Amino acid sequence: MNEQQELYDVTIIGGGPAGLYTAFYSGMREMKTKIIEAQDQLGGRMLLYPEKIVWDVGGVPPMRAEKLLEHIIQQGMTFEPTLVMGEQIVGMDRQEDGTFVLTAASGQLHHTRSVIMACGYGIRKLTKLEIEGADRYEVSNLYYTVQNLETFRGQRVLISGGGDSAVDWANELVKVAASVTVVHRRDTFGGLERNVTMMKESSADVRTLHAVSALHSADGESIGQVTIKHVETEEEIKLDVDAVIVNHGMKTDFGPIRDWGFDMGEWKANVSSKMETNIPGIFGAGDFVGHESKVGLIAGTFTDAIIALNSAKVYLEPEATPYAYVSSHNDRFKEKNKQLEVHS
């Protein structure tokens, strides 16, 4: 039997924080586990903001997202789940025995007894700046993500956008840039209240009810000035810049997943308090799901993952306990604890 024909207890679609923590918890419950990730890297949306400082994960000191992601990946691999990268799942068929066959765009088949959807908002594409010719500057000083703060040291930076990432970038960049201007077409920001307040109290020049309307270049290779326009009065202002960062969110596409029969709206699938979708045997976690107690933080994603995995376990083994033993009492950690003690 080849790998694609091998039957798994649970297959997790998505290799972001939700999928990785689900895999860790699945190992605690001794389930044969596979993760299938459409991208070539694990990490999901966290890959978009590696420099962001994450404060709100319980028991973890504030650290850069890239470092936190390293820990999440390491934890997710604790029990060595099978990992399939660069494989987009496009089809799902239930067999007569109740198991599922998942079909990838490549034609590969994956057999599983249960499925946990941890695919976030589907395939992600950054929303580009809708100005003709803007793409020519992507090789010079037009950015859609911040990979390294040092890139902007001593520069005049303009940020277009008003979501979490735009606010977080502004708060980080004021520490290294010569100046930071934030341009947002609305008068309110979508970031966490404390972070928005911090940005407004910083040295950042915050221009609400404005939008970028034109890019100007003296050499045709990099942006030297930006025109911003007031969305109501249409008054225009020209600003000198060294770098432009655009955070207009993402366009997402669930693709054929929408045709599987899920009860879902534009962004999320509706699940029960046990993370059950309306399709028996398929559960959800993370950004893919919506429920009345949903917490839109990484910390909330971990809770979704635990509940989804426990529900999958009981679905497969109705006599199983409803949750795993805590790590200090879990037999699967006895040998691992010995290894840690040797190296401590």
Short mmCIF file of C-alpha atoms in Angstrom, two decimals:
data_model
loop_
_atom_site.label_atom_id
_atom_site.label_comp_id
_atom_site.label_asym_id
_atom_site.label_seq_id
_atom_site.Cartn_x
_atom_site.Cartn_y
_atom_site.Cartn_z
CA MET A 1 0.00 0.00 0.00
CA ASN A 2 1.53 3.35 -1.01
CA GLU A 3 1.38 6.50 1.08
CA GLN A 4 -1.67 7.89 -0.73
CA GLN A 5 -3.66 4.67 -0.12
CA GLU A 6 -2.68 4.46 3.54
CA LEU A 7 -5.61 5.16 5.87
CA TYR A 8 -5.16 7.88 8.51
CA ASP A 9 -7.28 8.50 11.58
CA VAL A 10 -7.34 12.23 10.91
CA THR A 11 -6.20 14.41 8.04
CA ILE A 12 -5.71 18.10 8.77
CA ILE A 13 -6.13 20.44 5.81
CA GLY A 14 -3.94 23.45 6.53
CA GLY A 15 -0.51 23.92 8.11
CA GLY A 16 -0.97 27.18 10.00
CA PRO A 17 -1.18 27.52 13.81
CA ALA A 18 -4.59 25.79 13.91
CA GLY A 19 -3.44 22.81 11.88
CA LEU A 20 -0.13 22.49 13.70
CA TYR A 21 -1.63 22.57 17.17
CA THR A 22 -4.30 20.09 16.05
CA ALA A 23 -1.50 17.75 14.94
CA PHE A 24 0.21 18.10 18.32
CA TYR A 25 -2.98 17.33 20.20
CA SER A 26 -3.74 14.45 17.84
CA GLY A 27 -0.41 12.93 18.82
CA MET A 28 -1.37 13.20 22.46
CA ARG A 29 -4.46 11.15 21.63
CA GLU A 30 -2.47 8.54 19.69
CA MET A 31 -4.17 9.18 16.37
CA LYS A 32 -2.47 8.50 13.05
CA THR A 33 -2.19 12.01 11.62
CA LYS A 34 -1.50 13.71 8.31
CA ILE A 35 -1.19 17.44 7.57
CA ILE A 36 -1.76 18.67 4.02
CA GLU A 37 -0.63 22.25 3.28
CA ALA A 38 -1.26 23.99 -0.05
CA GLN A 39 1.75 26.30 0.27
CA ASP A 40 5.42 25.36 0.33
CA GLN A 41 5.85 26.60 3.91
CA LEU A 42 4.13 25.91 7.20
CA GLY A 43 2.75 28.87 9.08
CA GLY A 44 -0.37 30.15 7.33
CA ARG A 45 -1.05 33.88 7.79
CA MET A 46 1.78 34.23 10.30
CA LEU A 47 4.19 34.11 7.37
CA LEU A 48 2.88 37.53 6.31
CA TYR A 49 4.09 39.39 9.40
CA PRO A 50 7.35 37.79 10.63
CA GLU A 51 8.54 41.02 12.30
CA LYS A 52 5.33 41.64 14.24
CA ILE A 53 5.63 41.34 18.03
CA VAL A 54 2.97 38.96 19.38
CA TRP A 55 1.88 39.70 22.94
CA ASP A 56 -1.37 37.82 23.46
CA VAL A 57 -0.48 34.12 23.70
CA GLY A 58 -0.92 32.90 27.25
CA GLY A 59 2.26 32.03 29.15
CA VAL A 60 4.52 33.13 26.29
CA PRO A 61 6.60 36.32 26.53
CA PRO A 62 6.18 38.82 23.69
CA MET A 63 8.21 37.73 20.69
CA ARG A 64 8.41 38.16 16.95
CA ALA A 65 5.88 36.17 14.97
CA GLU A 66 8.65 34.32 13.12
CA LYS A 67 10.08 33.10 16.43
CA LEU A 68 6.68 32.13 17.80
CA LEU A 69 6.02 30.26 14.56
CA GLU A 70 9.24 28.30 15.01
CA HIS A 71 7.93 27.11 18.38
CA ILE A 72 4.49 26.29 16.99
CA ILE A 73 6.00 24.24 14.13
CA GLN A 74 8.35 22.42 16.49
CA GLN A 75 5.44 21.59 18.78
CA GLY A 76 3.27 20.49 15.86
CA MET A 77 5.96 18.00 14.78
CA THR A 78 6.33 16.48 18.28
CA PHE A 79 4.62 13.21 17.35
CA GLU A 80 5.92 13.17 13.76
CA PRO A 81 2.72 13.51 11.73
CA THR A 82 2.93 12.79 8.02
CA LEU A 83 3.47 16.11 6.25
CA VAL A 84 2.41 16.82 2.66
CA MET A 85 3.44 20.22 1.29
CA GLY A 86 2.43 22.11 -1.86
CA GLU A 87 -0.74 20.05 -2.26
CA GLN A 88 -4.12 21.79 -2.65
CA ILE A 89 -7.09 19.59 -1.80
CA VAL A 90 -9.91 20.13 -4.28
CA GLY A 91 -12.20 17.11 -3.83
CA MET A 92 -13.79 15.14 -1.01
CA ASP A 93 -15.73 11.88 -1.34
CA ARG A 94 -17.20 9.75 1.40
CA GLN A 95 -16.80 6.00 0.86
CA GLU A 96 -19.34 3.29 1.67
CA ASP A 97 -17.44 2.41 4.85
CA GLY A 98 -17.71 6.03 6.08
CA THR A 99 -14.09 6.99 5.38
CA PHE A 100 -13.10 9.87 3.11
CA VAL A 101 -10.97 10.16 0.00
CA LEU A 102 -9.45 13.61 -0.46
CA THR A 103 -8.32 14.49 -3.97
CA ALA A 104 -5.52 16.96 -4.60
CA ALA A 105 -5.20 19.22 -7.62
CA SER A 106 -2.24 17.02 -8.62
CA GLY A 107 -4.52 13.99 -8.72
CA GLN A 108 -3.04 12.41 -5.58
CA LEU A 109 -5.54 10.68 -3.29
CA HIS A 110 -5.48 10.81 0.52
CA HIS A 111 -7.53 8.33 2.57
CA THR A 112 -8.72 9.26 6.04
CA ARG A 113 -11.29 8.34 8.69
CA SER A 114 -11.92 11.97 9.67
CA VAL A 115 -11.02 15.45 8.47
CA ILE A 116 -10.21 18.69 10.29
CA MET A 117 -10.45 21.84 8.19
CA ALA A 118 -7.76 24.28 9.33
CA CYS A 119 -7.30 26.03 6.00
CA GLY A 120 -8.05 29.56 7.20
CA TYR A 121 -9.62 31.67 4.48
CA GLY A 122 -8.46 29.37 1.71
CA ILE A 123 -5.81 30.29 -0.84
CA ARG A 124 -4.47 33.75 0.06
CA LYS A 125 -3.51 36.54 -2.31
CA LEU A 126 -2.50 39.98 -1.10
CA THR A 127 -4.72 42.81 -2.32
CA LYS A 128 -2.51 44.95 -4.56
CA LEU A 129 -2.54 48.74 -4.86
CA GLU A 130 -5.05 49.58 -7.58
CA ILE A 131 -3.00 52.20 -9.38
CA GLU A 132 -1.91 51.62 -12.95
CA GLY A 133 1.79 50.85 -13.19
CA ALA A 134 2.23 50.29 -9.45
CA ASP A 135 3.58 46.78 -9.99
CA ARG A 136 6.78 48.13 -11.59
CA TYR A 137 7.88 49.44 -8.17
CA GLU A 138 7.53 46.06 -6.41
CA VAL A 139 11.17 45.36 -7.24
CA SER A 140 12.33 48.61 -5.61
CA ASN A 141 10.39 50.34 -2.83
CA LEU A 142 6.73 49.24 -2.94
CA TYR A 143 6.09 46.56 -0.31
CA TYR A 144 3.12 44.38 0.63
CA THR A 145 4.68 42.89 3.75
CA VAL A 146 7.45 43.75 6.19
CA GLN A 147 10.07 41.03 6.35
CA ASN A 148 12.89 43.02 7.96
CA LEU A 149 12.53 46.30 9.87
CA GLU A 150 16.12 47.23 9.11
CA THR A 151 15.17 47.66 5.45
CA PHE A 152 13.39 50.88 6.46
CA ARG A 153 15.94 52.35 8.88
CA GLY A 154 16.28 56.11 8.37
CA GLN A 155 13.64 56.17 5.60
CA ARG A 156 10.47 58.20 5.09
CA VAL A 157 7.84 55.46 5.09
CA LEU A 158 4.20 55.71 4.03
CA ILE A 159 1.81 52.95 5.10
CA SER A 160 -1.51 52.58 3.29
CA GLY A 161 -4.11 50.63 5.25
CA GLY A 162 -5.93 50.46 8.56
CA GLY A 163 -6.03 46.84 9.68
CA ASP A 164 -4.06 45.00 12.37
CA SER A 165 -0.91 44.64 10.30
CA ALA A 166 -0.84 48.29 9.19
CA VAL A 167 -1.17 49.46 12.81
CA ASP A 168 1.44 46.96 14.05
CA TRP A 169 3.89 47.93 11.31
CA ALA A 170 3.46 51.62 12.16
CA ASN A 171 4.22 50.96 15.83
CA GLU A 172 7.35 49.00 14.96
CA LEU A 173 8.62 51.27 12.18
CA VAL A 174 8.51 54.50 14.22
CA LYS A 175 11.44 53.01 16.15
CA VAL A 176 13.70 52.81 13.10
CA ALA A 177 12.31 55.00 10.28
CA ALA A 178 13.01 58.72 9.84
CA SER A 179 9.24 59.27 9.59
CA VAL A 180 6.09 57.18 9.31
CA THR A 181 2.86 58.36 7.66
CA VAL A 182 -0.25 56.19 7.91
CA VAL A 183 -2.94 56.76 5.28
CA HIS A 184 -6.37 55.19 5.81
CA ARG A 185 -9.55 55.81 3.86
CA ARG A 186 -11.75 55.39 6.95
CA ASP A 187 -11.77 57.35 10.20
CA THR A 188 -11.49 54.24 12.39
CA PHE A 189 -8.88 51.50 12.47
CA GLY A 190 -9.39 47.75 12.60
CA GLY A 191 -6.48 46.95 14.91
CA LEU A 192 -6.63 46.17 18.61
CA GLU A 193 -7.64 49.26 20.58
CA ARG A 194 -4.43 49.43 22.61
CA ASN A 195 -2.28 49.20 19.47
CA VAL A 196 -4.30 51.89 17.70
CA THR A 197 -3.91 54.20 20.71
CA MET A 198 -0.18 53.51 20.79
CA MET A 199 0.10 54.43 17.10
CA LYS A 200 -1.83 57.69 17.55
CA GLU A 201 0.30 58.64 20.55
CA SER A 202 3.54 57.89 18.69
CA SER A 203 5.40 60.09 16.22
CA ALA A 204 3.47 58.58 13.30
CA ASP A 205 1.58 61.06 11.11
CA VAL A 206 -1.89 59.50 10.88
CA ARG A 207 -4.02 60.70 7.94
CA THR A 208 -7.54 59.26 8.09
CA LEU A 209 -10.15 59.72 5.34
CA HIS A 210 -7.30 59.74 2.82
CA ALA A 211 -6.24 57.28 0.13
CA VAL A 212 -3.21 56.92 -2.12
CA SER A 213 -4.21 58.25 -5.54
CA ALA A 214 -0.91 58.46 -7.45
CA LEU A 215 2.72 57.35 -7.34
CA HIS A 216 5.51 59.54 -8.71
CA SER A 217 9.02 58.59 -9.76
CA ALA A 218 11.87 60.78 -10.93
CA ASP A 219 13.89 57.90 -12.37
CA GLY A 220 11.10 55.50 -13.37
CA GLU A 221 12.52 52.86 -11.04
CA SER A 222 11.48 53.83 -7.51
CA ILE A 223 8.75 55.90 -5.87
CA GLY A 224 9.89 59.34 -4.76
CA GLN A 225 6.55 60.98 -4.02
CA VAL A 226 2.99 59.89 -3.33
CA THR A 227 -0.22 61.83 -3.85
CA ILE A 228 -2.94 61.19 -1.29
CA LYS A 229 -6.51 62.38 -1.76
CA HIS A 230 -9.16 63.18 0.85
CA VAL A 231 -12.04 60.76 0.20
CA GLU A 232 -14.70 63.43 0.83
CA THR A 233 -13.27 66.78 -0.24
CA GLU A 234 -10.94 65.27 -2.90
CA GLU A 235 -8.21 67.66 -1.78
CA GLU A 236 -4.81 66.29 -2.80
CA ILE A 237 -1.48 66.38 -0.94
CA LYS A 238 1.89 65.30 -2.30
CA LEU A 239 4.33 63.65 0.12
CA ASP A 240 8.02 62.78 -0.27
CA VAL A 241 8.72 59.12 0.49
CA ASP A 242 11.50 56.55 0.43
CA ALA A 243 9.24 53.50 0.81
CA VAL A 244 5.55 52.66 0.48
CA ILE A 245 3.98 49.74 2.38
CA VAL A 246 0.50 48.61 1.35
CA ASN A 247 -1.74 46.63 3.69
CA HIS A 248 -5.15 46.39 2.04
CA GLY A 249 -5.93 42.92 3.29
CA MET A 250 -6.10 39.72 1.32
CA LYS A 251 -8.26 38.24 -1.37
CA THR A 252 -9.09 34.68 -0.45
CA ASP A 253 -10.49 31.80 -2.41
CA PHE A 254 -11.88 28.59 -0.95
CA GLY A 255 -12.08 27.15 -4.45
CA PRO A 256 -13.93 23.80 -4.77
CA ILE A 257 -14.23 23.50 -0.98
CA ARG A 258 -17.38 25.62 -1.27
CA ASP A 259 -18.92 22.82 -3.33
CA TRP A 260 -18.44 20.18 -0.64
CA GLY A 261 -21.73 21.08 1.06
CA PHE A 262 -20.53 23.06 4.09
CA ASP A 263 -22.90 25.46 5.83
CA MET A 264 -20.75 28.54 5.33
CA GLY A 265 -20.93 32.25 4.69
CA GLU A 266 -18.50 34.43 2.79
CA TRP A 267 -15.59 33.93 5.20
CA LYS A 268 -16.31 31.11 7.62
CA ALA A 269 -17.96 27.72 7.99
CA ASN A 270 -20.55 27.47 10.74
CA VAL A 271 -19.69 24.86 13.36
CA SER A 272 -21.19 23.61 16.61
CA SER A 273 -19.66 24.19 20.03
CA LYS A 274 -17.80 20.92 19.40
CA MET A 275 -16.29 22.28 16.15
CA GLU A 276 -18.50 19.95 14.11
CA THR A 277 -19.36 21.05 10.59
CA ASN A 278 -22.68 19.99 9.11
CA ILE A 279 -20.87 17.08 7.42
CA PRO A 280 -20.42 14.18 9.86
CA GLY A 281 -16.78 13.30 10.32
CA ILE A 282 -15.49 16.70 9.23
CA PHE A 283 -14.53 19.25 11.89
CA GLY A 284 -13.00 22.72 11.77
CA ALA A 285 -10.58 24.97 13.64
CA GLY A 286 -9.01 28.41 13.38
CA ASP A 287 -9.97 31.10 10.88
CA PHE A 288 -11.99 28.61 8.81
CA VAL A 289 -14.75 28.38 11.43
CA GLY A 290 -17.27 30.67 13.04
CA HIS A 291 -19.25 30.02 16.23
CA GLU A 292 -20.83 32.10 18.97
CA SER A 293 -17.79 31.84 21.27
CA LYS A 294 -15.21 32.47 18.57
CA VAL A 295 -12.03 34.28 19.67
CA GLY A 296 -10.15 35.74 16.72
CA LEU A 297 -6.67 35.39 18.24
CA ILE A 298 -3.94 32.77 17.97
CA ALA A 299 -4.81 31.75 21.54
CA GLY A 300 -8.41 31.10 20.46
CA THR A 301 -7.16 29.03 17.54
CA PHE A 302 -5.47 26.64 19.96
CA THR A 303 -8.74 26.10 21.80
CA ASP A 304 -10.56 25.44 18.52
CA ALA A 305 -7.91 22.86 17.66
CA ILE A 306 -8.26 20.99 20.95
CA ILE A 307 -12.05 20.82 20.72
CA ALA A 308 -12.00 19.77 17.06
CA LEU A 309 -9.52 16.98 17.68
CA ASN A 310 -11.37 15.71 20.76
CA SER A 311 -14.58 15.64 18.73
CA ALA A 312 -12.85 13.69 15.95
CA LYS A 313 -11.51 11.20 18.50
CA VAL A 314 -14.95 10.56 19.99
CA TYR A 315 -16.47 10.40 16.48
CA LEU A 316 -14.09 7.55 15.65
CA GLU A 317 -14.17 5.92 19.09
CA PRO A 318 -17.43 6.74 20.92
CA GLU A 319 -16.11 5.05 24.08
CA ALA A 320 -13.00 7.28 24.19
CA THR A 321 -12.57 9.85 26.93
CA PRO A 322 -13.79 13.30 25.79
CA TYR A 323 -10.37 14.89 26.21
CA ALA A 324 -6.70 13.94 26.58
CA TYR A 325 -4.92 13.59 29.87
CA VAL A 326 -2.88 16.64 30.84
CA SER A 327 0.72 16.41 29.69
CA SER A 328 2.03 15.62 33.18
CA HIS A 329 -0.17 12.48 33.27
CA ASN A 330 0.03 11.53 29.59
CA ASP A 331 2.04 8.36 28.92
CA ARG A 332 3.18 9.74 25.56
CA PHE A 333 5.34 12.31 27.33
CA LYS A 334 7.17 10.00 29.74
CA GLU A 335 10.03 9.18 27.38
CA LYS A 336 10.12 12.70 25.97
CA ASN A 337 10.37 14.13 29.49
CA LYS A 338 13.36 11.88 30.17
CA GLN A 339 15.05 13.16 27.02
CA LEU A 340 14.44 16.76 28.05
CA GLU A 341 15.82 16.12 31.55
CA VAL A 342 19.01 14.66 30.05
CA HIS A 343 19.56 17.78 27.94
CA SER A 344 18.54 20.33 30.59
#
